[in-house]
Coordinates of C-alpha atoms in Angstrom, one line a residue:
X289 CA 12.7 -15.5 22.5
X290 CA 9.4 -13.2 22.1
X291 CA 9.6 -12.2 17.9
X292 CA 7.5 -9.4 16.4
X293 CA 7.4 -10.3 12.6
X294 CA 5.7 -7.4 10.3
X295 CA 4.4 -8.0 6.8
X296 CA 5.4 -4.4 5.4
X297 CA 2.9 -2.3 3.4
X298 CA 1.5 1.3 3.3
X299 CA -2.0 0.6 2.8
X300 CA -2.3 -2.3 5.3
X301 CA 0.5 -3.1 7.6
X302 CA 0.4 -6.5 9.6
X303 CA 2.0 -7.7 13.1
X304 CA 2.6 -10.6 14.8
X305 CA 4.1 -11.7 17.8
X306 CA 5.4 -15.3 18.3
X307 CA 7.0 -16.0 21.6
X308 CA 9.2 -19.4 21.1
X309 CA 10.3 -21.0 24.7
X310 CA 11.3 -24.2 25.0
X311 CA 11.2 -25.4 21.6
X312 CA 7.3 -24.3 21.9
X313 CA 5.9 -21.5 20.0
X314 CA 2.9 -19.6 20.9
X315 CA 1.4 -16.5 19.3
X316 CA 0.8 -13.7 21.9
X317 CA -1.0 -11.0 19.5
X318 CA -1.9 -10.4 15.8
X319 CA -3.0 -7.6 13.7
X320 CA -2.8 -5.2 11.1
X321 CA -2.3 -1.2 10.2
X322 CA -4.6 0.3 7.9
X323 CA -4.2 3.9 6.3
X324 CA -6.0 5.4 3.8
X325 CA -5.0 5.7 0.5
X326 CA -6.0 9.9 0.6
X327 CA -3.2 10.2 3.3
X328 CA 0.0 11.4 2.5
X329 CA 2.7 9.3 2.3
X330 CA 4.5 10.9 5.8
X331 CA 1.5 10.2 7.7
X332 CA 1.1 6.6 6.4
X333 CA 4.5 6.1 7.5
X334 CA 4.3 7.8 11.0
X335 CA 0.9 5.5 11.7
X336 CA 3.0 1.9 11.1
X337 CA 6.5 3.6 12.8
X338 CA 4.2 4.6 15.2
X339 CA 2.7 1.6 16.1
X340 CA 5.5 -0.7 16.1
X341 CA 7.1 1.8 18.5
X342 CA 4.2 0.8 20.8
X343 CA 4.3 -2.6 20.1
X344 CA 7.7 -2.5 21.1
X345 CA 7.2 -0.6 24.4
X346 CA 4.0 -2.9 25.7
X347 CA 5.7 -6.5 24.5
X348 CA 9.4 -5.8 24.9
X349 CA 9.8 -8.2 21.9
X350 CA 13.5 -9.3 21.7
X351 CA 13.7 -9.1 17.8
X352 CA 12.2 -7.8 14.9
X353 CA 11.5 -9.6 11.8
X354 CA 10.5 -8.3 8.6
X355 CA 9.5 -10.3 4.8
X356 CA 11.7 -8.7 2.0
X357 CA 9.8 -6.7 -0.4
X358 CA 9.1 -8.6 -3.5
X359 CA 10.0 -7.2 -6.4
X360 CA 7.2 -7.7 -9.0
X361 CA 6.0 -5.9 -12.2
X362 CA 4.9 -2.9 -10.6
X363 CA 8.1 -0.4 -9.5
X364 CA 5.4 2.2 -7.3
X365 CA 4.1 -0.8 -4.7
X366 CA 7.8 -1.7 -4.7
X367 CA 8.4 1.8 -3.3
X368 CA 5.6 1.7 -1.0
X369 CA 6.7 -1.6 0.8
X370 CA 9.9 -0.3 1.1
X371 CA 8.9 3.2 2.5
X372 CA 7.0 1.1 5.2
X373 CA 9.9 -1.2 5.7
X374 CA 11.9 1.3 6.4
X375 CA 9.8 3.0 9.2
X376 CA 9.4 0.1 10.8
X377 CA 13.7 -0.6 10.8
X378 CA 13.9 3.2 12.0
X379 CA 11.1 2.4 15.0
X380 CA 12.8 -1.1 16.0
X381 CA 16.4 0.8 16.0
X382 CA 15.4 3.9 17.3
X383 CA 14.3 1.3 20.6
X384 CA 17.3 -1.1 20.3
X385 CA 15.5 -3.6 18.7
X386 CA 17.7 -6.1 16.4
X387 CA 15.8 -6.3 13.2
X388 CA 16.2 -9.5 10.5
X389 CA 14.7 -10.0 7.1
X390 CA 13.7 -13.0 4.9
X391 CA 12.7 -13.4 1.5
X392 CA 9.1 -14.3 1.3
X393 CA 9.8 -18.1 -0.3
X394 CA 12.1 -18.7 2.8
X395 CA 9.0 -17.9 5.5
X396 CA 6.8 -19.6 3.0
X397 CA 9.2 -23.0 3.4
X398 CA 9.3 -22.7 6.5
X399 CA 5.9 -22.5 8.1
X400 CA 4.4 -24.6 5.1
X401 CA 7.3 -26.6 3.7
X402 CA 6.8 -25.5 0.3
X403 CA 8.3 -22.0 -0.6
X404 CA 5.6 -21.0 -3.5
X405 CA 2.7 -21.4 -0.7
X406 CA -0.3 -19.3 -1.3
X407 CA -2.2 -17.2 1.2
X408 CA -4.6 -19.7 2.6
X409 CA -2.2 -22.0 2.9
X410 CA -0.1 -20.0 5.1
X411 CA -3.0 -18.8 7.1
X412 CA -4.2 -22.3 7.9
X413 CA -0.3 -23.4 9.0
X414 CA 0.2 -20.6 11.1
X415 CA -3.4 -21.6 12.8
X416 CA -2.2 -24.9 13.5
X417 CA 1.3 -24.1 14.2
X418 CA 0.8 -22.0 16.8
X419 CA -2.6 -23.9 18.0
X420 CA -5.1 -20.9 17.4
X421 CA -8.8 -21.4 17.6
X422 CA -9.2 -19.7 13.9
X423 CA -6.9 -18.8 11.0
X424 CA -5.4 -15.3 12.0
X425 CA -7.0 -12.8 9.8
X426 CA -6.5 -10.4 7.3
X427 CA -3.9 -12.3 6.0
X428 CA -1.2 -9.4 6.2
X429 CA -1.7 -10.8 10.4
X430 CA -0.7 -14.1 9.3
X431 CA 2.4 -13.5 7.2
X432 CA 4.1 -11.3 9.9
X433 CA 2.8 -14.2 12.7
X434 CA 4.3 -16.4 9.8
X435 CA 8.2 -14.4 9.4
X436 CA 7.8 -14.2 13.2
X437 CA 7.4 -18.2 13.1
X438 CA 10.6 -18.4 10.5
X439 CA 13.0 -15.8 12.8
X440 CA 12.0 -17.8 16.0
X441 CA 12.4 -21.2 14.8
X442 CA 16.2 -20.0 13.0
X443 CA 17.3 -17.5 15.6
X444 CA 21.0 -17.7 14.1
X445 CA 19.8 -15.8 11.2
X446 CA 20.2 -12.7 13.5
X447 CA 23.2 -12.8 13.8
X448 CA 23.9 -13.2 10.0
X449 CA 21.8 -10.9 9.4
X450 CA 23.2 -8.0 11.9
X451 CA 26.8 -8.6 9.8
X452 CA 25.2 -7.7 6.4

């Protein structure tokens, strides 16, 4: 199962791609989105749709997995992570793509054990969970490696997921 996890955002977008055969996971690629703040919104959006759309033609990933937004204090981010969430769900269904989400505590358990994890923590899991040479940076790379990790290692979530 090849997974392309995204850690949602407007301002910086991350990717990962985890490819789990065997009961062995490896990460294939890793990155991140960046638009500028001056942008409107609808070109924002058309950079990240756009580049998982390309993501999804070169890898061929076989599911798309996304972190829930968190819901903090302040309502506009809210509405920001969920504009970008949403172009990438249009880009990964627009190319048949199933698409899953999980809270952030759940990919947080499940890479680290502990579901209140902090960044660095994640990072340096993710390093030694997929046996990379360095911590995957910025760190919006290694929470979408880190859902991709979660999907791949509970790949009957999609299913529960795709009946929601």
């Amino acid at each position: 199962m090849k997974v392309l996890g995204i850690d949602p955002g407007t301002a910086a977008c991350g990717y990962g791609i985890v490819h789990e055969s065997d009961g062995r996971l490896r990460g294939t690629c890793h990155g991140w989105w960046h638009t500028e703040a001056s942008a409107r919104v609808e070109a924002r959006l058309l950079v990240i749709s756009s580049g998982v759309q390309d993501l999804i033609a070169q890898r061929a990933p076989d599911a798309v997995a996304l972190e829930e937004s968190y819901v903090g204090a302040d309502a506009r981010i809210a509405l920001s992570v969920g504009q970008a969430r949403g172009a990438v769900l249009v880009a990964a269904a627009s190319a048949g793509v199933p698409c899953a989400e999980y809270p952030p505590a759940s990919v947080k358990q499940a890479v680290c054990g502990y579901g209140r994890a902090d960044k660095g923590q994640v990072q340096r899991m993710v390093k030694a969970i997929l046996g990379l040479a360095e911590p995957p940076t910025p760190h919006h790379a290694a929470d979408a490696l880190a859902v991709a990790i979660c999907h791949a290692l509970a790949p009957t979530r999609l299913l529960e997921a795709a009946a929601l």
